[in-house]
XYZ file of C-alpha atoms in Angstrom:
642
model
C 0.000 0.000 0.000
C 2.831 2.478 0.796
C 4.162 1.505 -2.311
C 1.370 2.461 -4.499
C 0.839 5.607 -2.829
C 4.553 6.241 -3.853
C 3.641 6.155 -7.115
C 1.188 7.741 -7.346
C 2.415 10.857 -5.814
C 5.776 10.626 -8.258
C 3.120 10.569 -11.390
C 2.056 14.357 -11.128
C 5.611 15.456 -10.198
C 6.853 13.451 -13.433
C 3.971 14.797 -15.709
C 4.748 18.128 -14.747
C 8.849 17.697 -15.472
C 7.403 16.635 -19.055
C 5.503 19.232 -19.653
C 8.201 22.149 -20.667
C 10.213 19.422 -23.157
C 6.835 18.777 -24.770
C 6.548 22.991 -25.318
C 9.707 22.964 -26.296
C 9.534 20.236 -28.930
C 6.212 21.776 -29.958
C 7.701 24.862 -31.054
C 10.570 23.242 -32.494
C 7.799 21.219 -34.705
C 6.185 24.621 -35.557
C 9.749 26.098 -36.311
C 9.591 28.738 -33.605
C 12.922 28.475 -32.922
C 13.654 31.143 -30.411
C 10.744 29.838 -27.948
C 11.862 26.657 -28.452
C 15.628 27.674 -27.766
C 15.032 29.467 -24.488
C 12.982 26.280 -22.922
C 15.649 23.574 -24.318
C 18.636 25.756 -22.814
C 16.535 26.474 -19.220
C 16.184 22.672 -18.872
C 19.638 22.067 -19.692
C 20.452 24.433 -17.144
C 18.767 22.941 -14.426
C 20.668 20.114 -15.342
C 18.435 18.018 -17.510
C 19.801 18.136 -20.678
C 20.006 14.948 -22.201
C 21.241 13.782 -26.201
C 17.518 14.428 -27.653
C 17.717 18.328 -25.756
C 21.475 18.995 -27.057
C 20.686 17.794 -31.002
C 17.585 19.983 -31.000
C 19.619 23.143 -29.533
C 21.840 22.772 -31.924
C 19.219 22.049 -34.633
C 17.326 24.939 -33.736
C 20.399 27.444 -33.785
C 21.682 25.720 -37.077
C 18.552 26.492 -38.833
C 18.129 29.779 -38.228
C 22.107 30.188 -39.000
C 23.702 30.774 -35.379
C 26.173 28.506 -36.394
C 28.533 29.162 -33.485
C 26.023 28.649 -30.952
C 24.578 25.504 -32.541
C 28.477 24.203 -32.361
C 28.517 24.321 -28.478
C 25.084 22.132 -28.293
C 26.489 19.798 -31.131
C 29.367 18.904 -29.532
C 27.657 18.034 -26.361
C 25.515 15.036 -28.196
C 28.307 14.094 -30.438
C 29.646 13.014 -26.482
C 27.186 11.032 -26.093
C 28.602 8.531 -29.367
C 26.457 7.206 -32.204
C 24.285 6.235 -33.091
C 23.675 9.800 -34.460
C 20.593 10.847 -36.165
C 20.067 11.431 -39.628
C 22.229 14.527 -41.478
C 23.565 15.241 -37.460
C 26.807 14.880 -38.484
C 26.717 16.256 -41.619
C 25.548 19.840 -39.733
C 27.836 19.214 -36.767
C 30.890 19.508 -39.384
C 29.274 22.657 -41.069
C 29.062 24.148 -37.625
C 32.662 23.454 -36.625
C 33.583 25.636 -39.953
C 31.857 28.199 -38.719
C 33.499 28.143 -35.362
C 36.997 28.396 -36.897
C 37.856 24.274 -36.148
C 38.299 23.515 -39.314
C 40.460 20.334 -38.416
C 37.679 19.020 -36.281
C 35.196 20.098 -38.976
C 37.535 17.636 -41.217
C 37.439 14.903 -38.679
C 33.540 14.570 -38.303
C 33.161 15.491 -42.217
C 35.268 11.862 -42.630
C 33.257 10.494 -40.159
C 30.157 11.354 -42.098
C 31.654 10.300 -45.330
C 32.077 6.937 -44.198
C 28.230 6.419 -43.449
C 27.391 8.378 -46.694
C 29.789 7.406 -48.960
C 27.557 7.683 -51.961
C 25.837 11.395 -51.164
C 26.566 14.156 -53.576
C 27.712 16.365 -50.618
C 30.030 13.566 -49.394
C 31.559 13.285 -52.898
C 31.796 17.138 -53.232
C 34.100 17.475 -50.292
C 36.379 14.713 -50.392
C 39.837 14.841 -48.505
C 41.878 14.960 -51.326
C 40.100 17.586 -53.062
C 40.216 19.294 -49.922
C 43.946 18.281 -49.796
C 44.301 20.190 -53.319
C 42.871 23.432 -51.926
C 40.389 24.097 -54.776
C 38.585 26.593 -52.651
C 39.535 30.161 -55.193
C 40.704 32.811 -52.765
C 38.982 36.031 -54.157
C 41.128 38.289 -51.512
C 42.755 39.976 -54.807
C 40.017 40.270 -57.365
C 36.959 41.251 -54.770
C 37.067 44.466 -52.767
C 33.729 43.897 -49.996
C 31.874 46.727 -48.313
C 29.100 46.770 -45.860
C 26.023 49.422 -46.836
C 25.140 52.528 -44.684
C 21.444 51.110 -45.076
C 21.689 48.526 -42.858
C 19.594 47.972 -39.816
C 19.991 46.114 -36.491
C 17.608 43.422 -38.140
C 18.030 41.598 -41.353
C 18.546 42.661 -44.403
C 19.055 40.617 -47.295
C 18.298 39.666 -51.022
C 18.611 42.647 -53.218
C 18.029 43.558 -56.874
C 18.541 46.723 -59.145
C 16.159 48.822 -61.180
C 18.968 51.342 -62.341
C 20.360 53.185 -59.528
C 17.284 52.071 -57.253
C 18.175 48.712 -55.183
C 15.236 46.961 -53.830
C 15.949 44.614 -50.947
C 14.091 42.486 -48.319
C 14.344 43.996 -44.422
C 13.080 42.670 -41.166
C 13.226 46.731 -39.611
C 10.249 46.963 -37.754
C 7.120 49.247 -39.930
C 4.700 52.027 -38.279
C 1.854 49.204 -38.655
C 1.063 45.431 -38.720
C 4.437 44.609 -36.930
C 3.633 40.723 -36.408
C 6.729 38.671 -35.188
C 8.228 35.791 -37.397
C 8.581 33.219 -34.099
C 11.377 31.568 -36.208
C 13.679 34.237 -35.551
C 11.890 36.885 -33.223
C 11.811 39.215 -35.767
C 9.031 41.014 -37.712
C 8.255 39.727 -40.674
C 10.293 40.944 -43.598
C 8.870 43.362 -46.717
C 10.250 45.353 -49.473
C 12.134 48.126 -49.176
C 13.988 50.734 -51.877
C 16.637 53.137 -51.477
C 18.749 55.190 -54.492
C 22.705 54.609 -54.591
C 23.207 58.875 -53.746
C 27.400 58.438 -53.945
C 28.973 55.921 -56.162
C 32.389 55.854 -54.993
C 31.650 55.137 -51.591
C 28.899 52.918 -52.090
C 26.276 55.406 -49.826
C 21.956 54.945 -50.475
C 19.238 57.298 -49.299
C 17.164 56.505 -46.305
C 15.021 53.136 -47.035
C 11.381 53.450 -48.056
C 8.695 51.164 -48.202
C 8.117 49.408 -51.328
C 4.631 49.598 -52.907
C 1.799 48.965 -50.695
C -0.081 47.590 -53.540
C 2.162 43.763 -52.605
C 2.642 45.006 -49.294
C 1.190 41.650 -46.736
C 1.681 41.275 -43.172
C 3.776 38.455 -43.827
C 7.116 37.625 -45.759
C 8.362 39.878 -48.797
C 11.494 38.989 -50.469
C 13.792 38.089 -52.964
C 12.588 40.174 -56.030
C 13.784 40.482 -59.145
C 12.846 43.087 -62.257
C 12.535 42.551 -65.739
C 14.687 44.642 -68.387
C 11.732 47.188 -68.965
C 11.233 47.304 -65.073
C 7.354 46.576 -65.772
C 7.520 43.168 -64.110
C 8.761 42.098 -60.934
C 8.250 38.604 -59.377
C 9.294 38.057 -55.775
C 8.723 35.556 -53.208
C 5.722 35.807 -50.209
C 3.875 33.734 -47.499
C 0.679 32.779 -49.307
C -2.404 33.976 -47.510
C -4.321 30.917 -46.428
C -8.138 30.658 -44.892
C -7.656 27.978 -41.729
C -10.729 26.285 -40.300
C -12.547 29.625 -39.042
C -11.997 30.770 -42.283
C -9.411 33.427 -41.334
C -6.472 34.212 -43.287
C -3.595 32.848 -41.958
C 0.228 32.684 -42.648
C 0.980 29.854 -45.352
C 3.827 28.309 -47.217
C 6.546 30.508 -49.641
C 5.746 31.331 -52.744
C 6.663 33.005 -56.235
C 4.237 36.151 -56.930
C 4.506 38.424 -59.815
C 3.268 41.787 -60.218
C 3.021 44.586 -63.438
C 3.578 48.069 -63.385
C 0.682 50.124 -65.230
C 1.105 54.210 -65.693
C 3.436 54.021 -62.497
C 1.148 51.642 -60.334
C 1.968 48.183 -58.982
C -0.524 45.643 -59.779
C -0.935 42.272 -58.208
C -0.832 39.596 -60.540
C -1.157 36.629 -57.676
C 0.794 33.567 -57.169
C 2.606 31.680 -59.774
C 1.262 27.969 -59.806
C 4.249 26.412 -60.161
C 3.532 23.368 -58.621
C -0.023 22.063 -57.779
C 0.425 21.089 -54.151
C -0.115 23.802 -51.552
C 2.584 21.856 -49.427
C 5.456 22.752 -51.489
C 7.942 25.438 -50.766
C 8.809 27.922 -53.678
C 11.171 31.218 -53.599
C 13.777 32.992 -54.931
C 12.882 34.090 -58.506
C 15.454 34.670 -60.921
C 15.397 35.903 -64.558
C 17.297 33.781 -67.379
C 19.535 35.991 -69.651
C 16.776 36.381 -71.841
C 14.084 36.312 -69.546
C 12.439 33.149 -71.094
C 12.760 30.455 -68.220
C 12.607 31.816 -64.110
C 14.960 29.988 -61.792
C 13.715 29.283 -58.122
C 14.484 27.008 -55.088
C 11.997 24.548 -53.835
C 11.650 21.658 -51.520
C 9.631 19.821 -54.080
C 9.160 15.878 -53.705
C 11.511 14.025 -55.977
C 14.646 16.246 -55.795
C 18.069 15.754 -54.348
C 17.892 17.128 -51.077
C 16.429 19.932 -48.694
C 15.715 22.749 -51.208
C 16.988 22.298 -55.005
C 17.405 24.754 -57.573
C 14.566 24.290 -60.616
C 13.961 26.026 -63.762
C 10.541 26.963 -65.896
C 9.756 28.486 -69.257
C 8.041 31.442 -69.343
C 6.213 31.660 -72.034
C 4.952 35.460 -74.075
C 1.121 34.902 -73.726
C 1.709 34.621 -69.874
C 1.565 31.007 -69.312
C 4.593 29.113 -67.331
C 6.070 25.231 -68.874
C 6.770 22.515 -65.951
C 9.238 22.731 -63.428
C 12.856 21.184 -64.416
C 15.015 20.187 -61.828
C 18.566 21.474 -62.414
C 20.276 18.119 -61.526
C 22.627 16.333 -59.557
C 25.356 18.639 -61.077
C 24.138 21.614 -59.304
C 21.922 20.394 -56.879
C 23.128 18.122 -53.478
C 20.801 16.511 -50.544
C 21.826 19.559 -48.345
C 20.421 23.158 -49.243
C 20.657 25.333 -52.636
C 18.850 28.089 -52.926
C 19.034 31.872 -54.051
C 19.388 31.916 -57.770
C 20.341 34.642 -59.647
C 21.457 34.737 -63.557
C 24.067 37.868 -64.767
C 23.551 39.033 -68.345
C 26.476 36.890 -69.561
C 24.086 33.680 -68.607
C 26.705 32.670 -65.300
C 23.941 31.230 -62.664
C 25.005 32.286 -59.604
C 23.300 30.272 -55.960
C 23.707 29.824 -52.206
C 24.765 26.425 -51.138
C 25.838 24.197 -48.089
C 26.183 20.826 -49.787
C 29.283 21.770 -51.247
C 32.997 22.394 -51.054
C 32.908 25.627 -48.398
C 34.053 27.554 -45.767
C 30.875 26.872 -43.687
C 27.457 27.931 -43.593
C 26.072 29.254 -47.634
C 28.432 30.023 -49.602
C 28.465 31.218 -53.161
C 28.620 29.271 -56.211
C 28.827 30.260 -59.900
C 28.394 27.852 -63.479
C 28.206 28.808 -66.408
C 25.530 28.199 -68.517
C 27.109 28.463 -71.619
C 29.479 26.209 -71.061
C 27.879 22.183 -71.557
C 28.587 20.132 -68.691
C 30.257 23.470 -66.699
C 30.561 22.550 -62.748
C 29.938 25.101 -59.911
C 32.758 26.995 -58.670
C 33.146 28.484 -55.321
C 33.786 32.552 -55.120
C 36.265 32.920 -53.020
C 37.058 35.131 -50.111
C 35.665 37.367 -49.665
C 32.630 37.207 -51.340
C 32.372 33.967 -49.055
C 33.142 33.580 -45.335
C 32.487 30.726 -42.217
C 28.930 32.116 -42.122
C 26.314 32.352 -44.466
C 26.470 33.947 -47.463
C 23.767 34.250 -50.403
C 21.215 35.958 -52.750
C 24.117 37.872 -54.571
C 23.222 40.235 -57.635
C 25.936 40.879 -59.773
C 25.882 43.670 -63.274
C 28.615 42.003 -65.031
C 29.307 44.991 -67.549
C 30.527 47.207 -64.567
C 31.850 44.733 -62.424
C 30.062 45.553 -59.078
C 27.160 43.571 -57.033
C 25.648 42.808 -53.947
C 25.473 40.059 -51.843
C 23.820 39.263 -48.643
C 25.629 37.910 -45.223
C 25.703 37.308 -41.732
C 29.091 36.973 -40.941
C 30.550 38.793 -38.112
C 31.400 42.804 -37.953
C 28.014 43.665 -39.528
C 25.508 46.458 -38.528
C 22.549 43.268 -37.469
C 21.495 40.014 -38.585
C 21.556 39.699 -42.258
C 23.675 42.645 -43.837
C 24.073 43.919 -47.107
C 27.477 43.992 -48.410
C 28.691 46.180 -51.995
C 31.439 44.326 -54.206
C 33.549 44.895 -56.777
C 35.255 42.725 -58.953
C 38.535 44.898 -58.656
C 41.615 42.322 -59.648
C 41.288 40.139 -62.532
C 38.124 38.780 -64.218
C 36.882 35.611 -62.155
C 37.537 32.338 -64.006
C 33.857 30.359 -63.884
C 35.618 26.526 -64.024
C 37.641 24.246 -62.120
C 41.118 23.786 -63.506
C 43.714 21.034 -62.961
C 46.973 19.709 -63.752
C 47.596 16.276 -66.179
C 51.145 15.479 -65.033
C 53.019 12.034 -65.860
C 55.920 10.152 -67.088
C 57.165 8.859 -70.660
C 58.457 5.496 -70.629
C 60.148 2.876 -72.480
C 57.210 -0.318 -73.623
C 59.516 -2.671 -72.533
C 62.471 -1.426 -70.101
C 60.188 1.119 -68.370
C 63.316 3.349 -68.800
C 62.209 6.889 -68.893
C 62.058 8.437 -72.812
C 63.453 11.779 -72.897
C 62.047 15.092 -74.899
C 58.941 13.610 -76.149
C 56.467 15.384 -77.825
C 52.987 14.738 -76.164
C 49.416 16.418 -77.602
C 46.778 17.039 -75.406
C 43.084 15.923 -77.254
C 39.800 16.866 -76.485
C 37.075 13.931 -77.127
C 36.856 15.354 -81.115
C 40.445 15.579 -81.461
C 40.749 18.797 -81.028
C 44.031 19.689 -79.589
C 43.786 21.750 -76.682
C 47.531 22.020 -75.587
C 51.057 20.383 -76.802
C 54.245 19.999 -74.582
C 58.055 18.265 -74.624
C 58.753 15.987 -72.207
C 62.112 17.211 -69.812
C 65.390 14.783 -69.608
C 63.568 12.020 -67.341
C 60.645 11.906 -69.442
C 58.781 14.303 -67.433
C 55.865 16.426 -68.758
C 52.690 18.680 -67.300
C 49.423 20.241 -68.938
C 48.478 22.834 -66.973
C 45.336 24.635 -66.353
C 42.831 21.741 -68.057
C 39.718 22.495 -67.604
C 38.142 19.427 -65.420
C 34.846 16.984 -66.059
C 35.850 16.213 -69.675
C 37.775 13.348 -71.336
C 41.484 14.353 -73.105
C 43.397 12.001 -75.025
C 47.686 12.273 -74.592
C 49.234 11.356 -77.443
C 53.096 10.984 -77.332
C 55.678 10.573 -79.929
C 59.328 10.009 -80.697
C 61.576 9.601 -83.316
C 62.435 5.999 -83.857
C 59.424 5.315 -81.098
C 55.745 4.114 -82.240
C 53.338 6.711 -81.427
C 50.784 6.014 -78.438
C 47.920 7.251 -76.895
C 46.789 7.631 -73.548
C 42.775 8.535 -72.472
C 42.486 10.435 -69.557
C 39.461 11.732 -67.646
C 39.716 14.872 -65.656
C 37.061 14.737 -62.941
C 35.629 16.718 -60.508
C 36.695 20.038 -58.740
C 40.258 20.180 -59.981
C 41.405 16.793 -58.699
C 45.487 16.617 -60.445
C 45.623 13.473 -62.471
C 48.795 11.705 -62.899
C 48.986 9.442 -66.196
C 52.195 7.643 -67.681
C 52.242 7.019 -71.384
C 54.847 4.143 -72.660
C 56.044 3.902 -76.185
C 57.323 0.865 -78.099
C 60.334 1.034 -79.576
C 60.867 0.590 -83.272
C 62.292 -2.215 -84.885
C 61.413 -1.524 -88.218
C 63.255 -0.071 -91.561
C 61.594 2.305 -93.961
C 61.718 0.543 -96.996
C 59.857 0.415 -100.138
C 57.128 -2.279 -99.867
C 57.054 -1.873 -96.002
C 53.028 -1.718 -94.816
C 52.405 1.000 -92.065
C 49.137 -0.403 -91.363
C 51.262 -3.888 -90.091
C 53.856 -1.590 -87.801
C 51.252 0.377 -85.835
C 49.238 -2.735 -86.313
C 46.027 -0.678 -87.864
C 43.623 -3.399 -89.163
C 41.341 -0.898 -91.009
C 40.162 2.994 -90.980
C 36.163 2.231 -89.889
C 33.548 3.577 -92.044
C 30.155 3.761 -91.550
C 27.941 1.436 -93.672
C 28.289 2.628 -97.430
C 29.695 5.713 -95.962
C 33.170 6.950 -97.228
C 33.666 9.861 -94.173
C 36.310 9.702 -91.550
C 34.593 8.244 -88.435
C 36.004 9.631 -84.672
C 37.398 6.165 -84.280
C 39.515 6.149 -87.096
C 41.626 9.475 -85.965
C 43.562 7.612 -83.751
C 45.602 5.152 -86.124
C 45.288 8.324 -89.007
C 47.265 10.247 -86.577
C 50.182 7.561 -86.449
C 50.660 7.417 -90.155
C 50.832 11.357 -89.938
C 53.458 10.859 -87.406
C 55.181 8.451 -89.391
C 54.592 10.798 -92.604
C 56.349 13.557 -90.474
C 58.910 11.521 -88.962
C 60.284 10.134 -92.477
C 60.003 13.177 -94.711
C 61.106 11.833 -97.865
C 58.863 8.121 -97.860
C 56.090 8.239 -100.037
C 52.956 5.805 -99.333
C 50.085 4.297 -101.222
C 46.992 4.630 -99.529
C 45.094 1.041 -99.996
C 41.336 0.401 -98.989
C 39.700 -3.012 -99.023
C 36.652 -5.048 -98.481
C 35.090 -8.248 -98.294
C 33.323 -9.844 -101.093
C 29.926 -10.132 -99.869
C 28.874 -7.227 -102.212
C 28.750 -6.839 -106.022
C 32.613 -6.467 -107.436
C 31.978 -2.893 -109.129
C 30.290 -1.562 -106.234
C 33.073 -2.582 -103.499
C 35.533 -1.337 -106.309
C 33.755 2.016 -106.328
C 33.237 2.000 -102.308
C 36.767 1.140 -101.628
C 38.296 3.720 -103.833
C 35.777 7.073 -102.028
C 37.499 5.629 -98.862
C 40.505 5.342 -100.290
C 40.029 8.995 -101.460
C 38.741 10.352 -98.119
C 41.679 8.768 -96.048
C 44.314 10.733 -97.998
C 42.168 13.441 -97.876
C 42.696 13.708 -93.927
C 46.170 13.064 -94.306
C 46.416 16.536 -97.089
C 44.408 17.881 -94.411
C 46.501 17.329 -91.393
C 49.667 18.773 -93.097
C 51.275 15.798 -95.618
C 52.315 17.132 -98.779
C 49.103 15.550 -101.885
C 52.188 14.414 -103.824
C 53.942 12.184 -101.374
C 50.270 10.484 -101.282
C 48.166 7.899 -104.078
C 45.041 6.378 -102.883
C 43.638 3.333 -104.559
C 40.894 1.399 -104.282
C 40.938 -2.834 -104.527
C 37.463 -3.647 -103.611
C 37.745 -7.021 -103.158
C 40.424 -8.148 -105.794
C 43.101 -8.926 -102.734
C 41.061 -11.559 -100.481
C 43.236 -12.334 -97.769
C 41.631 -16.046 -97.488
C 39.029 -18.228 -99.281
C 35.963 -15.725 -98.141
C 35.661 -15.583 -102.278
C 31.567 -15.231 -103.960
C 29.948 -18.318 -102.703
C 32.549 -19.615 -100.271
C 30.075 -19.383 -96.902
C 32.748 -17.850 -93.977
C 32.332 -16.555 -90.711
C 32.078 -12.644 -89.846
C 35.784 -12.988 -88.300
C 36.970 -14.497 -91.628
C 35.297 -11.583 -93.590
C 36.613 -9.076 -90.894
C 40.169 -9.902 -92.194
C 39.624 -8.929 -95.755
C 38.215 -5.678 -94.697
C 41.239 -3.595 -93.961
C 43.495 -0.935 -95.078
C 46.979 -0.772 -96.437
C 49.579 2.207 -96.307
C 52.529 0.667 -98.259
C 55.469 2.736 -98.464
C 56.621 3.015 -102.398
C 59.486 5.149 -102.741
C 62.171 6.411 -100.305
């Protein structure tokens, strides 16, 4: 009996020690942050902080980008050992960037890695292309300044309409100040203000945007057309709950027109057909056809991704396109903006950083074109995003909350003041020419760099030990080495450069010749070329036939005074004057690559045999296999003069 009544005097005292974790966790649900914050830290004050309080402290700060702070709660559950919950320490590592421990932050990032090995973001910051350091330092081509417009609050996300720049501001209004419980701040709308000195970067005192899109909830991110009549921006759609009041709702894209100087409301883009969806952050395609925007859309790659639609002249919008795995990681992208010159700038923490957002750029024009990080000091341990940058004079702004700012989210003018940012990755193709069959190294070789259509993109000599470097290849493409020598076979190496400027290392051996130019001698049966591919009853060079051209050139070159007949051949399983005709357009064609890549016409004869040379038996009527044909099918390059 004294038992029971025990417990049933502990059950209040128990309920009642629940009670502020489940306020706590209730907020955190609701993403009111700052309640939430104050009632995890008093209970882990009083000493009952446990793993569950100490991730969502350090959730709660890491979300709303008090990276510092969430470090400090972070590292008190990472003490507490796996298992760790999902993305924990993925943000734990971004945090410790933030908080200058960027060997820790390395530490936990490997740990991470090795129970993610396959994520984008894992793959985008590996150790050795962290090792390689292929983080651009922008410290002499950027030149930062923070505006006089800034307020205690945040302000963030600007665009220009001439000298006018129109940002987003949390400073708190005359009327309908309602508080954004994420952050404690009001809720953010547009503002303007007119650049009054150029040189020093100085704007008038901010003004409200138009009332006409003024809500009581979120304004931001806008962005103008060219003729300044347009302007879509995002906002918290206006929702009717159960008591059919309108309530705060979910981001989204509006647009608006401007009619003999008004602001009209044009309403919500309906991008995607679920109210549940996230979208924001508009941004105009060089020639305003397609909008960018971030989204947390089903079916992408992570928390928010970047997307794409069409805009279309009689108003109407295509379907949203996801920009890809390229661009787009499991962890956040957002903040999309476009410069004239089509470079697609965007705010990301899934990549290659120093912590927090930081600033990307790809270029659109360029296929296949990876993101590159900005630099310092465009980018710093805390976040930094929604840049705008007018590429014909050089100059921008970006948005940040690192430290020494005026408030929360601060403004910052740049200028691109060094020399013009270079929108790719880079790296080095280094390696060794050897000896086939001693491995000895071959000295002064001369190597060609090849792009996947033979294009040559750079040509070096090889040093004394058979040493040789391309420098400054652009990465995520496929190059072919080719190396040559006199009295050496020439040989080719493929190489693919891959992500983020990772230096490749490739040797290239040659085989030694043990041949003499003579008349009669068949350079198809030295560099062991069994035919130059055509297409069916084509007679153009395929891609696949450069290779073995491009020995007999070197060969051509190498022995200045041989003169070769160019021989083309085929099977017999067509009629005699057609393979006769057939043979001799290849024939034709082959020398006619050779003319082209430098050989003098008269040290060249091309001749067709159809199929008056069988190699075998595979004669009309004789039934052989494909291999058998296959032989008969070939070309000669018979040297007949010296």
């Amino acid at each position: 009996m004294k038992k029971q009544l025990i417990l049933v005097l502990l059950f209040p005292i128990i309920a009642l020690a629940q009670q502020p974790l489940r306020r706590a966790d209730a907020k955190f649900e609701q993403e009111s942050y700052i309640s939430a914050i104050k009632i995890y830290e008093h209970l882990a004050k009083k000493g009952k902080g446990t793993a569950e309080i100490y991730e969502k402290l350090g959730d709660a700060n890491y979300f709303n980008a008090n990276y510092v702070e969430a470090q400090k709660w972070y590292e008190k559950r990472y003490a507490f050992n796996a298992p760790f919950p999902e993305g924990f320490l993925y943000r734990y590592s971004q945090s410790l960037k933030s908080a200058a421990m960027q060997e820790e932050a390395q530490k936990v990032m490997a740990e991470y890695a090795r129970e993610k090995p396959t994520e984008l973001r894992v793959r985008n910051q590996t150790p050795t292309l962290r090792a390689q350091n292929s983080i651009k330092k922008g410290s002499d081509i950027f030149s930062i300044t923070n505006l006089n417009i800034n307020s205690k609050y945040s302000d963030f996300s600007s665009t220009f309409k001439a000298d006018t720049l129109l940002f987003a501001s949390a400073r708190p209004r005359i009327i309908a100040n309602q508080i954004y419980q994420r952050t404690g701040q009001v809720f953010t709308n547009l503002y303007y203000s007119v650049k009054s000195n150029d040189t020093t970067n100085t704007y008038s005192e901010p003004q409200l945007f138009s009332k006409k899109v003024f809500s009581v909830y979120h304004e931001a991110t806008p962005i103008f057309t060219k003729d300044g009549k347009t302007i879509y921006y995002t906002q918290n759609e206006l929702r009717e709950n159960n008591k059919r009041k309108l309530t705060n709702g979910l981001n989204k894209i509006y647009k608006a027109i401007n009619e003999n100087g008004k602001w009209i409301d044009q309403g919500v883009l309906d991008i995607f057909a679920l109210d549940s969806i996230r979208v924001a952050h508009p941004a105009l395609s060089a020639d305003e056809s397609s909008l960018y925007f971030a989204s947390d859309a089903k079916g992408g790659y992570g928390q928010s991704d970047l997307y794409k639609i069409d805009l279309y002249p009689d108003g109407t919008i295509g379907n949203p396109v996801n920009l890809g795995s390229a661009i787009n990681t499991e962890a956040r992208e957002s903040y999309p903006f476009v410069t004239q010159d089509n470079i697609l700038l965007f705010a990301s923490d899934g990549r290659l950083g120093m912590g927090g957002y930081d600033i990307y750029a790809v270029d659109l024009n360029t296929p296949n074109a990876l993101p590159v990080h900005l630099g310092e000091p465009i980018n710093s341990p805390f976040d930094d995003f929604a840049i705008n940058w007018d590429r014909t004079t050089n100059r921008g702004v970006l948005s940040s909350n690192r430290p020494g700012g005026k408030g929360d989210d601060d403004l910052y003018a740049f200028k691109n003041t060094g020399a013009p940012f270079v929108f790719e990755y880079l790296t080095s193709i280094k390696g060794r020419v050897m000896d086939l069959k001693s491995s000895n190294p071959v000295d002064y070789a001369a190597l060609v760099l090849l792009d996947k259509d033979n294009n040559e993109v750079a040509r070096t000599v090889a040093d004394e030990n058979g040493n040789f470097a391309f420098e400054n290849v652009k990465s995520n493409a496929m190059y072919t080495i080719q190396g040559s020598k006199e009295t050496y076979s020439t040989a080719g190496v493929e190489v693919i450069a891959r992500l983020y400027g990772d230096n490749i290392s490739k040797d290239i051996r040659l085989k030694k010749d043990v041949y003499e130019i003579a008349p009669g001698l068949d350079l198809a049966n030295v560099f062991e070329i069994t035919q130059i591919y055509f297409d069916l009853d084509k007679s153009n060079i395929r891609k696949d036939a450069i290779a073995p051209l491009e020995k007999i050139v070197e060969a051509m070159i190498e022995y200045p005074e041989i003169k070769i007949e160019i021989g083309s051949h085929t099977d017999s399983r067509q009629h005699r004057k057609y393979n006769k005709l057939l043979s001799q357009r290849r024939a034709d064609a082959t020398m006619a690559y050779l003319i082209k890549r430098g050989i003098a016409p008269e040290r060249l004869t091309a001749k067709g045999y159809g199929e008056s040379q069988l190699v075998n038996q595979c004669a009309d009527g004789i039934i052989c296999t494909e291999a058998e044909h296959q032989q008969n099918r070939r070309s000669t390059f018979v040297v007949v003069s010296k």
